[in-house]
Short mmCIF file of N, CA and C in Angstrom, two decimals:
data_model
loop_
_atom_site.label_atom_id
_atom_site.label_comp_id
_atom_site.label_asym_id
_atom_site.label_seq_id
_atom_site.Cartn_x
_atom_site.Cartn_y
_atom_site.Cartn_z
N UNK A 1 49.06 96.52 128.88
CA UNK A 1 50.19 96.11 128.92
C UNK A 1 50.77 96.24 130.52
N UNK A 2 51.46 95.26 131.13
CA UNK A 2 51.95 95.66 132.53
C UNK A 2 53.52 95.12 132.54
N UNK A 3 54.01 96.15 133.10
CA UNK A 3 55.70 95.82 133.05
C UNK A 3 56.04 94.77 134.32
N UNK A 4 56.62 93.76 133.57
CA UNK A 4 57.33 92.54 134.51
C UNK A 4 58.60 92.37 134.40
N UNK A 5 59.19 92.44 135.75
CA UNK A 5 60.80 92.59 135.80
C UNK A 5 61.08 91.18 136.17
N UNK A 6 62.02 90.55 135.49
CA UNK A 6 62.62 89.20 135.72
C UNK A 6 64.00 89.34 136.18
N UNK A 7 64.64 89.28 137.51
CA UNK A 7 65.96 89.61 137.85
C UNK A 7 66.64 88.17 138.34
N UNK A 8 67.91 87.99 138.35
CA UNK A 8 68.83 86.82 138.61
C UNK A 8 69.77 87.50 139.70
N UNK A 9 69.26 87.32 140.80
CA UNK A 9 70.25 87.68 141.91
C UNK A 9 71.90 87.58 141.62
N UNK A 10 72.56 88.56 142.25
CA UNK A 10 74.20 88.21 141.89
C UNK A 10 74.76 87.24 142.93
N UNK A 11 75.38 86.25 142.52
CA UNK A 11 76.35 85.20 143.29
C UNK A 11 77.24 84.73 142.65
N UNK A 12 78.24 84.53 143.59
CA UNK A 12 79.14 83.87 143.51
C UNK A 12 79.19 82.58 142.67
N UNK A 13 78.19 81.68 143.65
CA UNK A 13 78.00 80.30 143.41
C UNK A 13 77.12 80.19 142.12
N UNK A 14 77.56 79.30 141.22
CA UNK A 14 76.46 79.27 140.02
C UNK A 14 76.54 80.56 138.85
N UNK A 15 77.57 81.26 139.17
CA UNK A 15 77.43 82.50 138.25
C UNK A 15 77.72 82.27 136.78
N UNK A 16 78.47 81.30 136.30
CA UNK A 16 78.89 80.77 135.25
C UNK A 16 77.58 80.27 134.28
N UNK A 17 76.65 79.81 134.96
CA UNK A 17 75.24 79.30 134.63
C UNK A 17 74.36 79.93 134.00
N UNK A 18 73.68 79.73 132.69
CA UNK A 18 72.89 80.62 132.16
C UNK A 18 71.31 79.99 132.54
N UNK A 19 70.62 80.66 132.86
CA UNK A 19 69.07 80.41 133.44
C UNK A 19 68.12 80.53 132.21
N UNK A 20 67.51 79.56 131.96
CA UNK A 20 66.68 79.67 130.88
C UNK A 20 65.50 80.02 130.97
N UNK A 21 64.81 80.83 130.54
CA UNK A 21 63.22 81.42 131.11
C UNK A 21 62.34 81.52 129.70
N UNK A 22 61.04 80.86 129.99
CA UNK A 22 60.15 80.81 128.78
C UNK A 22 59.02 81.38 129.53
N UNK A 23 58.22 82.57 128.81
CA UNK A 23 57.17 83.13 129.45
C UNK A 23 56.20 82.80 128.14
N UNK A 24 55.14 81.77 128.68
CA UNK A 24 53.98 81.66 128.09
C UNK A 24 54.42 80.82 126.98
N UNK A 25 55.52 80.13 126.61
CA UNK A 25 56.22 79.62 125.68
C UNK A 25 56.39 80.14 124.47
N UNK A 26 56.07 81.72 124.61
CA UNK A 26 56.44 82.41 123.10
C UNK A 26 57.65 83.49 123.48
N UNK A 27 57.94 83.87 124.79
CA UNK A 27 58.97 84.81 124.93
C UNK A 27 60.10 83.99 125.52
N UNK A 28 61.42 83.60 124.93
CA UNK A 28 62.53 82.85 125.49
C UNK A 28 63.64 83.66 125.51
N UNK A 29 64.17 83.68 126.68
CA UNK A 29 65.31 84.31 126.84
C UNK A 29 66.38 83.56 127.93
N UNK A 30 67.74 83.99 128.01
CA UNK A 30 68.41 83.33 129.02
C UNK A 30 68.83 84.49 129.90
N UNK A 31 69.13 84.58 131.40
CA UNK A 31 69.69 85.25 132.08
C UNK A 31 71.07 84.76 132.93
N UNK A 32 71.99 85.80 132.70
CA UNK A 32 73.09 85.49 133.31
C UNK A 32 73.15 86.01 134.63
N UNK A 33 74.10 85.95 135.38
CA UNK A 33 74.67 86.46 136.65
C UNK A 33 74.23 87.82 136.90
N UNK A 34 73.30 88.17 137.53
CA UNK A 34 73.01 89.86 138.21
C UNK A 34 72.57 90.62 136.83
N UNK A 35 71.52 89.55 135.92
CA UNK A 35 71.10 90.28 134.94
C UNK A 35 69.36 90.78 135.28
N UNK A 36 68.79 91.67 134.57
CA UNK A 36 67.56 92.05 134.62
C UNK A 36 66.87 92.35 133.13
N UNK A 37 65.91 91.51 133.05
CA UNK A 37 65.14 91.74 131.83
C UNK A 37 63.79 92.06 132.24
N UNK A 38 63.20 93.08 131.54
CA UNK A 38 61.83 94.00 131.64
C UNK A 38 61.18 93.29 130.40
N UNK A 39 59.71 92.57 130.74
CA UNK A 39 58.86 92.47 129.48
C UNK A 39 57.50 92.90 129.90
N UNK A 40 56.77 93.05 128.81
CA UNK A 40 55.41 93.97 129.17
C UNK A 40 54.62 92.58 128.96
N UNK A 41 53.47 92.13 129.49
CA UNK A 41 52.46 91.26 129.72
C UNK A 41 51.15 91.88 129.71
N UNK A 42 50.15 91.17 128.86
CA UNK A 42 48.70 91.59 128.96
C UNK A 42 48.09 91.12 130.14
N UNK A 43 46.99 91.88 130.61
CA UNK A 43 46.52 91.53 131.83
C UNK A 43 45.70 89.87 131.50
N UNK A 44 46.14 89.16 132.92
CA UNK A 44 45.58 87.84 132.67
C UNK A 44 46.79 87.01 133.46
N UNK A 45 46.48 85.74 133.29
CA UNK A 45 47.31 84.82 133.73
C UNK A 45 48.69 84.21 132.70
N UNK A 46 50.01 84.19 133.37
CA UNK A 46 50.73 84.07 132.76
C UNK A 46 51.64 83.04 133.29
N UNK A 47 52.43 81.96 132.58
CA UNK A 47 53.13 81.17 133.01
C UNK A 47 54.71 81.28 132.60
N UNK A 48 55.31 81.41 133.92
CA UNK A 48 56.85 81.61 133.44
C UNK A 48 57.75 80.38 133.81
N UNK A 49 58.32 79.67 132.78
CA UNK A 49 59.28 78.48 133.20
C UNK A 49 60.67 79.02 133.08
N UNK A 50 61.20 78.23 134.02
CA UNK A 50 62.79 78.43 134.22
C UNK A 50 63.28 77.21 134.41
N UNK A 51 64.51 77.00 134.10
CA UNK A 51 65.56 75.72 134.06
C UNK A 51 67.02 76.06 134.19
N UNK A 52 67.95 75.15 134.52
CA UNK A 52 69.63 75.31 134.01
C UNK A 52 69.80 73.80 133.77
N UNK A 53 70.68 73.82 133.05
CA UNK A 53 71.43 72.53 132.42
C UNK A 53 70.18 71.82 132.07
N UNK A 54 70.23 70.78 132.40
CA UNK A 54 69.39 69.28 132.09
C UNK A 54 68.29 69.06 133.29
N UNK A 55 68.47 69.80 134.37
CA UNK A 55 67.74 69.87 135.47
C UNK A 55 66.07 69.84 135.20
N UNK A 56 65.44 69.51 136.21
CA UNK A 56 64.09 69.45 135.77
C UNK A 56 63.40 70.88 135.50
N UNK A 57 62.55 71.34 134.87
CA UNK A 57 62.17 72.73 134.42
C UNK A 57 60.95 72.87 135.61
N UNK A 58 60.97 74.28 136.34
CA UNK A 58 60.08 74.34 137.35
C UNK A 58 58.99 75.70 136.52
N UNK A 59 58.23 76.00 137.20
CA UNK A 59 57.27 77.31 136.48
C UNK A 59 56.17 77.82 137.57
N UNK A 60 56.11 79.23 137.24
CA UNK A 60 55.43 79.87 138.29
C UNK A 60 54.56 80.63 137.38
N UNK A 61 53.45 80.83 138.17
CA UNK A 61 51.75 81.51 137.60
C UNK A 61 51.84 82.76 137.97
N UNK A 62 52.15 83.91 136.82
CA UNK A 62 51.68 85.42 137.33
C UNK A 62 50.45 85.87 137.28
N UNK A 63 49.52 86.46 137.99
CA UNK A 63 48.48 86.64 137.61
C UNK A 63 48.46 88.13 137.55
N UNK A 64 48.43 88.82 136.18
CA UNK A 64 48.60 90.28 136.01
C UNK A 64 47.36 91.09 136.03
N UNK A 65 47.32 92.28 136.60
CA UNK A 65 46.23 92.84 137.14
C UNK A 65 46.88 94.43 136.30
N UNK A 66 45.96 95.32 135.81
CA UNK A 66 46.35 96.48 135.43
C UNK A 66 46.69 97.38 136.48
N UNK A 67 47.90 98.40 136.24
CA UNK A 67 48.56 99.09 136.87
C UNK A 67 49.44 98.75 138.29
N UNK A 68 49.64 97.53 138.14
CA UNK A 68 50.69 97.12 139.15
C UNK A 68 51.84 96.38 138.54
N UNK A 69 52.89 96.56 139.33
CA UNK A 69 54.54 96.05 138.73
C UNK A 69 54.53 94.70 139.30
N UNK A 70 55.16 93.81 138.69
CA UNK A 70 55.55 92.59 138.83
C UNK A 70 56.85 92.32 138.88
N UNK A 71 57.63 91.56 139.87
CA UNK A 71 58.75 91.33 139.88
C UNK A 71 59.10 89.50 140.28
N UNK A 72 59.92 89.16 139.55
CA UNK A 72 60.35 87.98 139.84
C UNK A 72 61.82 88.18 140.11
N UNK A 73 62.39 87.58 141.19
CA UNK A 73 63.53 87.45 141.72
C UNK A 73 63.95 86.04 141.69
N UNK A 74 64.93 85.55 141.09
CA UNK A 74 65.58 84.40 141.32
C UNK A 74 66.94 84.34 142.08
N UNK A 75 67.09 83.18 142.54
CA UNK A 75 68.38 83.14 143.36
C UNK A 75 68.72 81.78 143.49
N UNK A 76 69.89 81.82 143.72
CA UNK A 76 70.84 80.18 143.42
C UNK A 76 70.48 79.50 144.67
N UNK A 77 69.93 78.30 144.16
CA UNK A 77 70.13 77.10 145.41
C UNK A 77 70.93 76.28 145.09
N UNK A 78 71.86 75.92 146.17
CA UNK A 78 72.47 74.79 145.83
C UNK A 78 72.09 73.52 146.25
N UNK A 79 70.84 73.50 147.12
CA UNK A 79 70.27 72.01 147.35
C UNK A 79 69.69 71.47 146.02
N UNK A 80 69.08 72.23 145.45
CA UNK A 80 68.43 71.90 143.97
C UNK A 80 69.42 71.87 142.78
N UNK A 81 70.60 72.44 142.99
CA UNK A 81 71.58 72.51 141.70
C UNK A 81 70.98 73.37 140.71
N UNK A 82 70.25 74.22 141.14
CA UNK A 82 69.91 75.28 140.32
C UNK A 82 69.12 76.74 141.06
N UNK A 83 68.20 77.31 140.50
CA UNK A 83 67.73 78.49 141.28
C UNK A 83 66.14 77.96 141.58
N UNK A 84 66.08 79.34 142.45
CA UNK A 84 64.49 79.05 143.02
C UNK A 84 63.98 80.40 143.32
N UNK A 85 62.79 80.78 143.34
CA UNK A 85 62.20 81.96 143.20
C UNK A 85 62.24 82.73 144.74
N UNK A 86 62.73 83.91 144.98
CA UNK A 86 63.08 84.47 146.14
C UNK A 86 61.89 85.09 146.71
N UNK A 87 61.56 84.93 148.11
CA UNK A 87 60.33 85.10 148.86
C UNK A 87 60.05 86.88 148.29
N UNK A 88 60.44 87.54 148.12
CA UNK A 88 60.40 88.82 147.95
C UNK A 88 59.80 89.44 146.59
N UNK A 89 59.59 87.86 145.88
CA UNK A 89 58.90 88.35 144.40
C UNK A 89 57.30 88.66 144.78
N UNK A 90 57.20 89.45 143.61
CA UNK A 90 55.70 90.07 143.66
C UNK A 90 54.93 89.17 142.26
N UNK A 91 53.76 88.09 142.63
CA UNK A 91 53.32 87.29 141.52
C UNK A 91 51.72 88.19 141.38
N UNK A 92 51.19 88.23 142.55
CA UNK A 92 49.67 88.85 142.37
C UNK A 92 49.55 90.26 142.98
#
C-alpha cells in the first residue's frame, strides 16, 4: 500500500463549496476548504473522480508505484466554476 495525499488549497473564492471525491468508485468523501485527506492505495492504476455541484465530473489517473508518495492538490478555478488539479501534483 502507498500513501496518497489529496488536498484542497485554501481559497476565499469557492470556500463554502464542498468538493466530492471518488477513488476507484469505492472510496467516496467530501473535501472542504483547506482540508487534507490521506488514503492508502494498492500498487497499480487508480482513477480519482472529482466534481462540485451539478458541474461535469472530471477524473485523473494515478499510476501508483511502491515506495513513492503521491499528492493531488486541487485549487479553485473560477473559469470552470469548480476546481482543477494544480501543476505541482504528483501522479506518477
